[in-house]
JSON list of C-alpha atoms in Angstrom, two decimals:
[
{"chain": "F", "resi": 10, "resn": "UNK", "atom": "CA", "xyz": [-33.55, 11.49, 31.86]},
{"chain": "F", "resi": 11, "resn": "UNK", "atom": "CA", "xyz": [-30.70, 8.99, 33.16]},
{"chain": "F", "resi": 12, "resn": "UNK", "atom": "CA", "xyz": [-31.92, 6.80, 29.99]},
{"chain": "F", "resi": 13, "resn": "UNK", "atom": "CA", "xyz": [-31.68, 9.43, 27.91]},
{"chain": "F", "resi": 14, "resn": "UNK", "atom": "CA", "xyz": [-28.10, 10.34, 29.33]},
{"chain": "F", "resi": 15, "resn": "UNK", "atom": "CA", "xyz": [-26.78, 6.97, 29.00]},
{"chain": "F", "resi": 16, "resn": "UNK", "atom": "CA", "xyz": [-28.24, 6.48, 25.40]},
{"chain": "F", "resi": 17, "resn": "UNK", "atom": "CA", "xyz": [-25.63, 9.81, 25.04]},
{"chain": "F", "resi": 18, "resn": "UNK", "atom": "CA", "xyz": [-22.56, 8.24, 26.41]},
{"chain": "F", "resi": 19, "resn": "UNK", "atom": "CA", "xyz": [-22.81, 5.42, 24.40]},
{"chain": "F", "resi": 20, "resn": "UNK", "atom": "CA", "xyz": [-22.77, 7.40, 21.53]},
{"chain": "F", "resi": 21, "resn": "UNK", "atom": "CA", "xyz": [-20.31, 9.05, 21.92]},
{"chain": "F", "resi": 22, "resn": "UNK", "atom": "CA", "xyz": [-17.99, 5.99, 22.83]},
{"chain": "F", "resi": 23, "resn": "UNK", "atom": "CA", "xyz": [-18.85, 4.37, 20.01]},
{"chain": "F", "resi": 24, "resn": "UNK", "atom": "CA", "xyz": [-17.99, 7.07, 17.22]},
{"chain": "F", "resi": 25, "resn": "UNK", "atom": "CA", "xyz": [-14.92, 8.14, 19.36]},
{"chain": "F", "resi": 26, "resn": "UNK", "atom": "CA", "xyz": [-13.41, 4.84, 18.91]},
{"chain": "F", "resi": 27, "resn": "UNK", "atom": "CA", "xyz": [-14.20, 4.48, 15.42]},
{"chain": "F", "resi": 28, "resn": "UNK", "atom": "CA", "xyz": [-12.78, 7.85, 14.92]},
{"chain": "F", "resi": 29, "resn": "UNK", "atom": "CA", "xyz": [-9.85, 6.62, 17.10]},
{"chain": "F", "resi": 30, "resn": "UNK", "atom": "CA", "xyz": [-9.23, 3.54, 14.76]},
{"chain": "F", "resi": 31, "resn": "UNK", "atom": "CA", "xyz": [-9.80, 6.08, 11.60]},
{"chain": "F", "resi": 32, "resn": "UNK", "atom": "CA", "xyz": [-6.87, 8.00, 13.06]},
{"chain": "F", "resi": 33, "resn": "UNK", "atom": "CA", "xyz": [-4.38, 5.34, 13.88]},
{"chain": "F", "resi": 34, "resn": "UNK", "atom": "CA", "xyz": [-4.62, 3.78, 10.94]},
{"chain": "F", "resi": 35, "resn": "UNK", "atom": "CA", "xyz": [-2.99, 5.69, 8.47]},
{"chain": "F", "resi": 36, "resn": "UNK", "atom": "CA", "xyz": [-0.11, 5.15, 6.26]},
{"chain": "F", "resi": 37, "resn": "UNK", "atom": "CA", "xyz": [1.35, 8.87, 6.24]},
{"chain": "F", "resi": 38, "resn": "UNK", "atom": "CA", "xyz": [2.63, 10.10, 2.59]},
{"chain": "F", "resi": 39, "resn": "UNK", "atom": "CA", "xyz": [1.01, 7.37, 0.86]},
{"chain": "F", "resi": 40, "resn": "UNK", "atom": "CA", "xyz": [0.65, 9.27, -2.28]},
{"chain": "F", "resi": 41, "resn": "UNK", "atom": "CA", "xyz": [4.51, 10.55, -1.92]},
{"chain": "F", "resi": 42, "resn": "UNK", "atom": "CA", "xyz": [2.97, 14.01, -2.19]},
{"chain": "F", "resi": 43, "resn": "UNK", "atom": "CA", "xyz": [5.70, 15.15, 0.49]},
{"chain": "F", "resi": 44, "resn": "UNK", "atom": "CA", "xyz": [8.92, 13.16, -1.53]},
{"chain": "F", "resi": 45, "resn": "UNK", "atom": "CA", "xyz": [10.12, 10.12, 0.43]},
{"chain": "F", "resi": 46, "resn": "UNK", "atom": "CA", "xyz": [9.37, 11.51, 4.09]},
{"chain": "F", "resi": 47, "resn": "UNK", "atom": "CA", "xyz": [8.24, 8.93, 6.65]},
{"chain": "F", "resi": 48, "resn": "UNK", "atom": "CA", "xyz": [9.46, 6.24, 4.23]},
{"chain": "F", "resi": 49, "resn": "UNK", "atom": "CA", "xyz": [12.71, 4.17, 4.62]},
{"chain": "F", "resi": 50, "resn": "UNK", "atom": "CA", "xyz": [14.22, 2.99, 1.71]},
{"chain": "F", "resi": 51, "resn": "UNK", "atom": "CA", "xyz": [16.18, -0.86, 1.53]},
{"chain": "F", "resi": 52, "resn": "UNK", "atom": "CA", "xyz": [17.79, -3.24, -0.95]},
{"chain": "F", "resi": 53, "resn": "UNK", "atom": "CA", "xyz": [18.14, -6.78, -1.18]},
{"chain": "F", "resi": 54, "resn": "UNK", "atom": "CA", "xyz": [21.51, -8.42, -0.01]},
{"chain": "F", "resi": 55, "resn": "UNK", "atom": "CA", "xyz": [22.64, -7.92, -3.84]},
{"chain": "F", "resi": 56, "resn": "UNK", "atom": "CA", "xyz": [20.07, -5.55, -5.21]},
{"chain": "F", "resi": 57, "resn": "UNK", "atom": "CA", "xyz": [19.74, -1.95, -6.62]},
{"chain": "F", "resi": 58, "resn": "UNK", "atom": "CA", "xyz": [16.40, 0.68, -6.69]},
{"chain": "F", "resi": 59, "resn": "UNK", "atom": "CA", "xyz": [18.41, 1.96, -9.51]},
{"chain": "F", "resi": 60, "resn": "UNK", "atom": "CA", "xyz": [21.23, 4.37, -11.13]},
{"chain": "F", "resi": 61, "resn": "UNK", "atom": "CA", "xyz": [21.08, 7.89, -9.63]},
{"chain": "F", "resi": 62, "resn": "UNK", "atom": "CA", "xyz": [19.10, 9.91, -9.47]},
{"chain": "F", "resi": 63, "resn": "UNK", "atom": "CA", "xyz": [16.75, 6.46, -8.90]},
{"chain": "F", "resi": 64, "resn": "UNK", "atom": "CA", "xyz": [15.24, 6.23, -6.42]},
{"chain": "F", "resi": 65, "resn": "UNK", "atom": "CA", "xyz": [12.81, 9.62, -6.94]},
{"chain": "F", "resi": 66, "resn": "UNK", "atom": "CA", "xyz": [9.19, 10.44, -6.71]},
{"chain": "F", "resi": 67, "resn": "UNK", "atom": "CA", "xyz": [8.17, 11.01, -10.26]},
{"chain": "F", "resi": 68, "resn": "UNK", "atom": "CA", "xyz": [4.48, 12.00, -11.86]},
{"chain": "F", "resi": 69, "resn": "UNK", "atom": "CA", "xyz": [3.18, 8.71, -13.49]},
{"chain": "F", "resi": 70, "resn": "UNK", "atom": "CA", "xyz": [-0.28, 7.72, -14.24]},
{"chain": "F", "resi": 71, "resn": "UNK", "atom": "CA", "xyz": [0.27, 4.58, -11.96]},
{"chain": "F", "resi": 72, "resn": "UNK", "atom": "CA", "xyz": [-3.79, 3.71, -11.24]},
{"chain": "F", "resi": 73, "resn": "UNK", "atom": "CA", "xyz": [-4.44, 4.38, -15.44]},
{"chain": "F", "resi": 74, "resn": "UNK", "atom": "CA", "xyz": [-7.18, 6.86, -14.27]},
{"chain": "F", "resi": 75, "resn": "UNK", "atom": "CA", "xyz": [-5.20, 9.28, -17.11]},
{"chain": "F", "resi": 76, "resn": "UNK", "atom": "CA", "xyz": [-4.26, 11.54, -14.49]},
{"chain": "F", "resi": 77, "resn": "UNK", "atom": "CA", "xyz": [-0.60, 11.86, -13.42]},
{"chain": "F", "resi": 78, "resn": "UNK", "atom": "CA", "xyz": [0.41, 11.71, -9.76]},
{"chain": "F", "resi": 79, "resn": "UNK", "atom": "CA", "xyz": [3.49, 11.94, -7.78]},
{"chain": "F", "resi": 80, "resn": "UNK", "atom": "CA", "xyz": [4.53, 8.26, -7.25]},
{"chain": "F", "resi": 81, "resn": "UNK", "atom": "CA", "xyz": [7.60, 6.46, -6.43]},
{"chain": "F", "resi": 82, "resn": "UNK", "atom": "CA", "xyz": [9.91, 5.52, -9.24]},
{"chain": "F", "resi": 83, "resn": "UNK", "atom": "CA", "xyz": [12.05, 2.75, -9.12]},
{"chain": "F", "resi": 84, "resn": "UNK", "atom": "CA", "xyz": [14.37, 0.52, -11.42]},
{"chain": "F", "resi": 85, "resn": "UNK", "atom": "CA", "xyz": [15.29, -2.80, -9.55]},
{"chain": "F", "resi": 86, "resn": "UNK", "atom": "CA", "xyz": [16.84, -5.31, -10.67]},
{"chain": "F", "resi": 87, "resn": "UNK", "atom": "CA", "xyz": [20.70, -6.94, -9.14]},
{"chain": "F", "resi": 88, "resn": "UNK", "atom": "CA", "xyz": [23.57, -5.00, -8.63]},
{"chain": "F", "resi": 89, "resn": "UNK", "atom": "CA", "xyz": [26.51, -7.38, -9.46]},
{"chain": "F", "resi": 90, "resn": "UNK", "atom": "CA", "xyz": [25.81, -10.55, -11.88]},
{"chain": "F", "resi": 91, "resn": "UNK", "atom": "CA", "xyz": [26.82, -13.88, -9.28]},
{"chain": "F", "resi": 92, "resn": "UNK", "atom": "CA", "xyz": [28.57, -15.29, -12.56]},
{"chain": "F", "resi": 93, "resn": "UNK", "atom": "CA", "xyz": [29.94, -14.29, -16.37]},
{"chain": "F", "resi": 94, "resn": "UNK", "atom": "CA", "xyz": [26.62, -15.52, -17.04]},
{"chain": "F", "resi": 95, "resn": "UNK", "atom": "CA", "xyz": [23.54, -15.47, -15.10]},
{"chain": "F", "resi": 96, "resn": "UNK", "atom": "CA", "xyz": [20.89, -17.95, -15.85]},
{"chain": "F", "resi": 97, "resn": "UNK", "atom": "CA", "xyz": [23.59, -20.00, -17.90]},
{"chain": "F", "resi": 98, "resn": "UNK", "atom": "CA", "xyz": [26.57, -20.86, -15.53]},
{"chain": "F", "resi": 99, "resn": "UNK", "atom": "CA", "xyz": [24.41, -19.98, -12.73]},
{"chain": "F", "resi": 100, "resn": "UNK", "atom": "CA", "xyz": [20.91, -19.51, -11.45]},
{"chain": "F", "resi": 101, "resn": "UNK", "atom": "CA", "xyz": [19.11, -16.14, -11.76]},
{"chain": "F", "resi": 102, "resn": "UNK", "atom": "CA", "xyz": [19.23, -14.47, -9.04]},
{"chain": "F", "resi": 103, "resn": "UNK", "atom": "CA", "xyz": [16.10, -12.46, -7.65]},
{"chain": "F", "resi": 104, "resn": "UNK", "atom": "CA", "xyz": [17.67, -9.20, -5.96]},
{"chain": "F", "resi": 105, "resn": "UNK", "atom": "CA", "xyz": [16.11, -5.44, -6.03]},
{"chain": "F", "resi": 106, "resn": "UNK", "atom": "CA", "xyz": [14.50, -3.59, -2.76]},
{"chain": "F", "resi": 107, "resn": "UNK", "atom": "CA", "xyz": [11.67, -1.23, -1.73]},
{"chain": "F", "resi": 108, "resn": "UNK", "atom": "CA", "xyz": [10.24, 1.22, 1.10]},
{"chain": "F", "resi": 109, "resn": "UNK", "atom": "CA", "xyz": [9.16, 0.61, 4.34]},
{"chain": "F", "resi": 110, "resn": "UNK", "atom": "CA", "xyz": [7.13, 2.72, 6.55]},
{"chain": "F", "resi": 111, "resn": "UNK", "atom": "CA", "xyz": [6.23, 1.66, 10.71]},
{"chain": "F", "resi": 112, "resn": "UNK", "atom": "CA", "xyz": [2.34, 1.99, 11.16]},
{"chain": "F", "resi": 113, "resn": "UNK", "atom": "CA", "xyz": [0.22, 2.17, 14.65]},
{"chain": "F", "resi": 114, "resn": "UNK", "atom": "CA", "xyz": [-2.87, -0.15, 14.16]},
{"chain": "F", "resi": 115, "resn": "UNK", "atom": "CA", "xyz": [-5.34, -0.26, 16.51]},
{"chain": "F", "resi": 116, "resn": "UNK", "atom": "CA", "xyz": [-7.32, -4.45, 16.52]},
{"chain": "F", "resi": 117, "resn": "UNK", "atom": "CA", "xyz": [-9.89, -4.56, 13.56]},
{"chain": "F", "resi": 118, "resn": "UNK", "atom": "CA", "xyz": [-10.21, -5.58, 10.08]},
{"chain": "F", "resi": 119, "resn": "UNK", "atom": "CA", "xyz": [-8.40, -3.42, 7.67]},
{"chain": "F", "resi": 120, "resn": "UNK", "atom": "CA", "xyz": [-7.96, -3.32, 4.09]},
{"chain": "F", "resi": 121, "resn": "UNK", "atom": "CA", "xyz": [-4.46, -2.76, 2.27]},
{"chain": "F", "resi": 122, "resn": "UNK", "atom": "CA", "xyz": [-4.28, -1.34, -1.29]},
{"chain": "F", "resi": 123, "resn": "UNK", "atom": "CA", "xyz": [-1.14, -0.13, -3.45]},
{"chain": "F", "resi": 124, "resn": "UNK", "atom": "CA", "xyz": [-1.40, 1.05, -6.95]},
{"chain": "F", "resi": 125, "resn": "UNK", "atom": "CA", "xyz": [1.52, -0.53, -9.02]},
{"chain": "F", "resi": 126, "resn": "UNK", "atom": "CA", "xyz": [2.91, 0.03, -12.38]},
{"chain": "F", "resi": 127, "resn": "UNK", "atom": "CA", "xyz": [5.44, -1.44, -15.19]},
{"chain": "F", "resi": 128, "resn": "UNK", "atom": "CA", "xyz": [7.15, 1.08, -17.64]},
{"chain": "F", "resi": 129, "resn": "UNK", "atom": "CA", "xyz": [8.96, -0.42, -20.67]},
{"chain": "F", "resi": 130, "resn": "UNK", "atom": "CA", "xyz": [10.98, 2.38, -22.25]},
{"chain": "F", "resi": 131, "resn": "UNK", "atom": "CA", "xyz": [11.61, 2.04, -26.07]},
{"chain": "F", "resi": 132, "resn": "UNK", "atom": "CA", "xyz": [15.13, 3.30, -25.03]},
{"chain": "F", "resi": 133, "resn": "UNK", "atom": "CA", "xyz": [16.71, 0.09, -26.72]},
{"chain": "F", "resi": 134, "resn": "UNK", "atom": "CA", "xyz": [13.41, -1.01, -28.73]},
{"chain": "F", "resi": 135, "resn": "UNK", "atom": "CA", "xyz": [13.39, -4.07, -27.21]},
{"chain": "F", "resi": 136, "resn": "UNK", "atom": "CA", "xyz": [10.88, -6.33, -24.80]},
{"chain": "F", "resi": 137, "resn": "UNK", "atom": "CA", "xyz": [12.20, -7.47, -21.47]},
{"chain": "F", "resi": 138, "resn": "UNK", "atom": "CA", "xyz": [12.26, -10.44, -20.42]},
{"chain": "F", "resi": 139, "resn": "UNK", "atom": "CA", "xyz": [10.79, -9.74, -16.44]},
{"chain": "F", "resi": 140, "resn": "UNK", "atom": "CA", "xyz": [8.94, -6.32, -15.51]},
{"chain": "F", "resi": 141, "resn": "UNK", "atom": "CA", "xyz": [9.28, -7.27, -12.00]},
{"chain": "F", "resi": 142, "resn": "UNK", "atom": "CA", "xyz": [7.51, -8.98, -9.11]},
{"chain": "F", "resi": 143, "resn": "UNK", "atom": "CA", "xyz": [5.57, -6.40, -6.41]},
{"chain": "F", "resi": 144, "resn": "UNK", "atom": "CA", "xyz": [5.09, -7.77, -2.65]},
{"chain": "F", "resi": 145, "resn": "UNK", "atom": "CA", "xyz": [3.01, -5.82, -0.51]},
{"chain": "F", "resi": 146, "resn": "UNK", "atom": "CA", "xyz": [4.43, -7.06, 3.36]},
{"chain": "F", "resi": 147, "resn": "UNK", "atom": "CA", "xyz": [3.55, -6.84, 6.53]},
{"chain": "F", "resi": 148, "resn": "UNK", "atom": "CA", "xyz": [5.92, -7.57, 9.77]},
{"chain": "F", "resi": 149, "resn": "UNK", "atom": "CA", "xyz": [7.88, -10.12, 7.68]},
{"chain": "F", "resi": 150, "resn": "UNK", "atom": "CA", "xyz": [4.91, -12.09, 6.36]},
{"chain": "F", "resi": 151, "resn": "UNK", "atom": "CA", "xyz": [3.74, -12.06, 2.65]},
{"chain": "F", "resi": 152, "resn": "UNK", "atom": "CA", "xyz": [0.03, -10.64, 2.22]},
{"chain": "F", "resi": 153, "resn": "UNK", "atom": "CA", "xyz": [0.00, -10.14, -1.81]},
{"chain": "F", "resi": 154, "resn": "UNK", "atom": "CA", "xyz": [1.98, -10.58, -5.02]},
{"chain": "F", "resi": 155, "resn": "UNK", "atom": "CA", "xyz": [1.76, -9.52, -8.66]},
{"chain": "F", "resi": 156, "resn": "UNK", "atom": "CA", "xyz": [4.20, -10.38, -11.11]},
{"chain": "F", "resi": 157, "resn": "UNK", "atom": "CA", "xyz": [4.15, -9.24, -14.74]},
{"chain": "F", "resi": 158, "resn": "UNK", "atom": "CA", "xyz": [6.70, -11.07, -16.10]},
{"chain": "F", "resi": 159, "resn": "UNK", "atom": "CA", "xyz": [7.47, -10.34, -20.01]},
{"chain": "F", "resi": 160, "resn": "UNK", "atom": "CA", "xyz": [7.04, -7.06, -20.92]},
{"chain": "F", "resi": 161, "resn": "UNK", "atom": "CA", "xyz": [7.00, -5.37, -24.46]},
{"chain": "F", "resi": 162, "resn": "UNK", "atom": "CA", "xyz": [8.58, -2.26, -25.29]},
{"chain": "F", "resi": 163, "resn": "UNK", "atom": "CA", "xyz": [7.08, 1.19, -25.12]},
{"chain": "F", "resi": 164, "resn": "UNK", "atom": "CA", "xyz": [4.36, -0.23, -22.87]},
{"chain": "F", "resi": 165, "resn": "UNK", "atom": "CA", "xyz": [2.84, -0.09, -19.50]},
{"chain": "F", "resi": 166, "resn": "UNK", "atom": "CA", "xyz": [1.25, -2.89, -17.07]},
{"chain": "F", "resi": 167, "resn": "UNK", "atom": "CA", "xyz": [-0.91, -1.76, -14.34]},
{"chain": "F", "resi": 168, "resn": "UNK", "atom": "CA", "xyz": [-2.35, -3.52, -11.22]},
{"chain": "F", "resi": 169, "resn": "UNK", "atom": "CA", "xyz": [-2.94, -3.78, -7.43]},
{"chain": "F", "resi": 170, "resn": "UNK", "atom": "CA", "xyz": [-1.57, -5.45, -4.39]},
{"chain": "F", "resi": 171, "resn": "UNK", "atom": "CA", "xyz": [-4.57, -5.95, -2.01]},
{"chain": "F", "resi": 172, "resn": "UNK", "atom": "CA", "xyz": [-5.38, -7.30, 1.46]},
{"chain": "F", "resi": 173, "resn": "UNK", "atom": "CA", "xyz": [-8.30, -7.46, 4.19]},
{"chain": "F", "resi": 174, "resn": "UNK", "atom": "CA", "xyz": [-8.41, -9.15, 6.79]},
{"chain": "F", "resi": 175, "resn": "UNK", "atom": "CA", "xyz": [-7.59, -9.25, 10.47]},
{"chain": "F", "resi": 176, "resn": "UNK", "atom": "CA", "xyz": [-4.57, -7.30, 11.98]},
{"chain": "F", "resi": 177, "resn": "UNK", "atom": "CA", "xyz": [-3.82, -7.01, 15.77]},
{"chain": "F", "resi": 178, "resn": "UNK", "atom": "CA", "xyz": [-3.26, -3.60, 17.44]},
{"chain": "F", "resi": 179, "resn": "UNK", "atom": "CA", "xyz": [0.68, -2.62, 18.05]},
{"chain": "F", "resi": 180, "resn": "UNK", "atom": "CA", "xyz": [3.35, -1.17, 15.74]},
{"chain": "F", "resi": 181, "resn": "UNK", "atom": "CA", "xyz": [3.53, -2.94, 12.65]},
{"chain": "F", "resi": 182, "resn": "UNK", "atom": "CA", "xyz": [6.36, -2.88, 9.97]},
{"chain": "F", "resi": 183, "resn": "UNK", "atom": "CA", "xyz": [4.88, -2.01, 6.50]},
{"chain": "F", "resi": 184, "resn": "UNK", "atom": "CA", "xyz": [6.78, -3.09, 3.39]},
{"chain": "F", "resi": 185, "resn": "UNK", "atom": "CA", "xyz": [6.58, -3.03, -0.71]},
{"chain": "F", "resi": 186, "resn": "UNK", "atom": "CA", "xyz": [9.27, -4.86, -2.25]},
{"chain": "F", "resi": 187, "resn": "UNK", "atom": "CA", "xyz": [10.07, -4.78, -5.84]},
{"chain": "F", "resi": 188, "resn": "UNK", "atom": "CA", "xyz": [12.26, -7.90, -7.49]},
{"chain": "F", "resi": 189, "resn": "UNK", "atom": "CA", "xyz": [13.68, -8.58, -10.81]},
{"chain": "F", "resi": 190, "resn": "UNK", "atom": "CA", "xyz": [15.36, -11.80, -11.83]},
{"chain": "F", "resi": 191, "resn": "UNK", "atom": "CA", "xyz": [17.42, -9.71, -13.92]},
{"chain": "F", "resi": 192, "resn": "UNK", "atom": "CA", "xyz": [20.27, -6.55, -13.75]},
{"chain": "F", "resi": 193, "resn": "UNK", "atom": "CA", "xyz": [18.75, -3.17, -13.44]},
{"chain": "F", "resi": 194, "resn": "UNK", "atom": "CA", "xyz": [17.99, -1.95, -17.16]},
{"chain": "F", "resi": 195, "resn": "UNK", "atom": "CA", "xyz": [17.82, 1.78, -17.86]},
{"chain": "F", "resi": 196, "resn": "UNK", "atom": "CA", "xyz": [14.35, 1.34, -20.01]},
{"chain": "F", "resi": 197, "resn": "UNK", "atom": "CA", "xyz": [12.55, -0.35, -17.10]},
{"chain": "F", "resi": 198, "resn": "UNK", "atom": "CA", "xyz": [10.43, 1.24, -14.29]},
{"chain": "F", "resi": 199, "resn": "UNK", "atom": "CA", "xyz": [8.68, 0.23, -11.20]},
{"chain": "F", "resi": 200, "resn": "UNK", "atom": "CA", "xyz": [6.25, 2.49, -10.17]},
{"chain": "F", "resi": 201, "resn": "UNK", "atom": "CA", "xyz": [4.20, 2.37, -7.04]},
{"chain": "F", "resi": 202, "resn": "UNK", "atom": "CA", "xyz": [1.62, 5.25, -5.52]},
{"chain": "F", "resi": 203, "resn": "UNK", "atom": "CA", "xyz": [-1.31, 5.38, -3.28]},
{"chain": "F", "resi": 204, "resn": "UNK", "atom": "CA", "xyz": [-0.52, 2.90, -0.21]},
{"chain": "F", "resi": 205, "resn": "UNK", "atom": "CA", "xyz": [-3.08, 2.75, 2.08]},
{"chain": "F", "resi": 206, "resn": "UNK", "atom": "CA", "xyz": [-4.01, 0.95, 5.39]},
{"chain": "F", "resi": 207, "resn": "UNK", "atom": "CA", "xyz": [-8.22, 1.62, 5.78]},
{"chain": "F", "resi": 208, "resn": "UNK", "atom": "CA", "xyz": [-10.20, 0.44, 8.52]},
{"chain": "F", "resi": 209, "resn": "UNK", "atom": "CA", "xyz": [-13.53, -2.16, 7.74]},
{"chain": "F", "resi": 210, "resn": "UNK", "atom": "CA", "xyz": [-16.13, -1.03, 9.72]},
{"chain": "F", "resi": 211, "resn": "UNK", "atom": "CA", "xyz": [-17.83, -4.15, 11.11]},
{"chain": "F", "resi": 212, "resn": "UNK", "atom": "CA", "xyz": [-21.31, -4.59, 9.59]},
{"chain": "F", "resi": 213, "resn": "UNK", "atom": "CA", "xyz": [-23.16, -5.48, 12.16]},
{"chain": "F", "resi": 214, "resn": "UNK", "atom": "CA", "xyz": [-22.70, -4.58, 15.46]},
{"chain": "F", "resi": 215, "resn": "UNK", "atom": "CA", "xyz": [-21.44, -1.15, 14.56]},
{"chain": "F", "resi": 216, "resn": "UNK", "atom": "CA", "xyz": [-24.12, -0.71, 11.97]},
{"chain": "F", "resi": 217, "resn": "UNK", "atom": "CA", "xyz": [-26.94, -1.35, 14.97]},
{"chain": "F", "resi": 218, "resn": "UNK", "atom": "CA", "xyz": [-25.56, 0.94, 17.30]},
{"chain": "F", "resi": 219, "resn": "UNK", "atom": "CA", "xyz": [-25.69, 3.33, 14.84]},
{"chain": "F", "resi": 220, "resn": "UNK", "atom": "CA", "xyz": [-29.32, 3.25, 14.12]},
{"chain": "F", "resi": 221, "resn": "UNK", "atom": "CA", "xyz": [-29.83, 2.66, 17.74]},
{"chain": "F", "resi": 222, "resn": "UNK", "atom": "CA", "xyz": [-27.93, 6.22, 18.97]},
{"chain": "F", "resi": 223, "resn": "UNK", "atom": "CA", "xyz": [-30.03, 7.89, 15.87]},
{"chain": "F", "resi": 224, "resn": "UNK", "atom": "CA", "xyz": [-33.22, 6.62, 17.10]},
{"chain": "F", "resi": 225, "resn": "UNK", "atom": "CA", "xyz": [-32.68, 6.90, 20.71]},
{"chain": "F", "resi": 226, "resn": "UNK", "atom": "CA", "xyz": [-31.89, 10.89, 19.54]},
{"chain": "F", "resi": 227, "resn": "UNK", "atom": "CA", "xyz": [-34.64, 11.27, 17.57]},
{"chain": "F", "resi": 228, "resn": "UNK", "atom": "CA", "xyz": [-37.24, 9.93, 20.24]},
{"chain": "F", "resi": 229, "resn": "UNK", "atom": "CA", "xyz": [-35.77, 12.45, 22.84]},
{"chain": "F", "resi": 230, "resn": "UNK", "atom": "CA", "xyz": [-36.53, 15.46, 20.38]},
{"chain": "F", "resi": 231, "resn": "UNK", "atom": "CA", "xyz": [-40.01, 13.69, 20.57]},
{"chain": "F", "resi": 232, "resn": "UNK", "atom": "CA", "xyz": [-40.58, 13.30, 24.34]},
{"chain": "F", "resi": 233, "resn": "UNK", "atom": "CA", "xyz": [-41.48, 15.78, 26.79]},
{"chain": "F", "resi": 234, "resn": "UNK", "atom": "CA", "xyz": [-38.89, 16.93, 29.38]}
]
């Protein structure tokens, strides 16, 4: 009976903390079905999210699963060229900004995704010449990059910033910045929807418990009392 008991506890332990690490690992409004809330908008020292009324959540079919979502739109780019002529007279400078949202993580291996899109407009029929760089970033340090450089018009470039790997419990300081090496343009969007933080269940030692608590179960049903 004790055996039994403690075969119980154990259990329980076990999914309660996974549950535990389910819960405190969430980025809240991921999907920016509830507008911008939770989520702290910043710029570079010279950059821009965009002319009004940019920043905005938008529907976009950012994953290209042909279904439109609410997602965050965004035109980035620098808000004041450093010379008459940028890239000529000067270097190009690599301004713009994104969101930031503080997340409680609790020790474990975790996996980071963000769906990410390019819009060219054929506003002024044209390509352009940088569709932007995405970082995804956590408490200062870089974990992924895409950048899709040239872009043509009246098209769309889709892709992922992803991470796994080890992150320590505490609050950490989550981050996607978007950069341009050029001004903001009014035919270019940055588009970025479904952030997520998910925990990795460890293969092994959680996976054995598991069968362990579901035998241990199964072979109480079986014994007598």
């Amino acid at each position: 009976m004790k055996f039994r008991c403690f075969l119980k506890v154990a259990c329980i332990v076990i999914c309660s903390a996974t549950f535990t690490q389910q819960a405190n690992a969430t980025v809240i409004n991921g999907g920016f079905e509830s507008g911008l809330d939770r989520w702290s908008l910043f710029t570079t020292a010279n950059g821009t999210l965009g002319d009004s009324p940019l920043p905005q959540v938008a529907a976009f079919d950012v994953a290209g699963n042909s279904v439109s979502s609410d997602s965050l739109k965004l035109s980035v780019g620098y808000a004041t060229a450093p010379c008459s002529f940028p890239g000529l007279y000067c270097s190009l400078p690599t301004e713009g900004g994104g969101i930031q949202q503080s997340v409680s993580i609790l020790e474990g291996v975790y996996s980071l995704n963000v769906d990410i899109a390019v819009e060219n407009t054929p506003l002024y029929g044209g390509r352009n010449g940088d569709g932007g760089t995405f970082y995804l970033i956590l408490d200062g340090l870089v974990l992924d990059q895409v950048s899709f450089g040239e872009i043509t018009a009246n098209s769309v470039k889709r892709d992922q910033l992803n991470f796994q790997g080890l992150i320590t419990e505490g609050l950490h300081d989550f981050q996607i910045l978007v950069t341009r090496n050029y001004a903001q343009s009014d035919s270019l969007f940055q588009y970025i929807d479904n952030a997520t933080v998910t925990p990795v269940p460890e293969p092994n030692t959680l996976g054995l418990l598991a069968v362990g608590c579901v035998v241990a179960f199964w072979a109480r049903r079986k014994l007598p009392l």
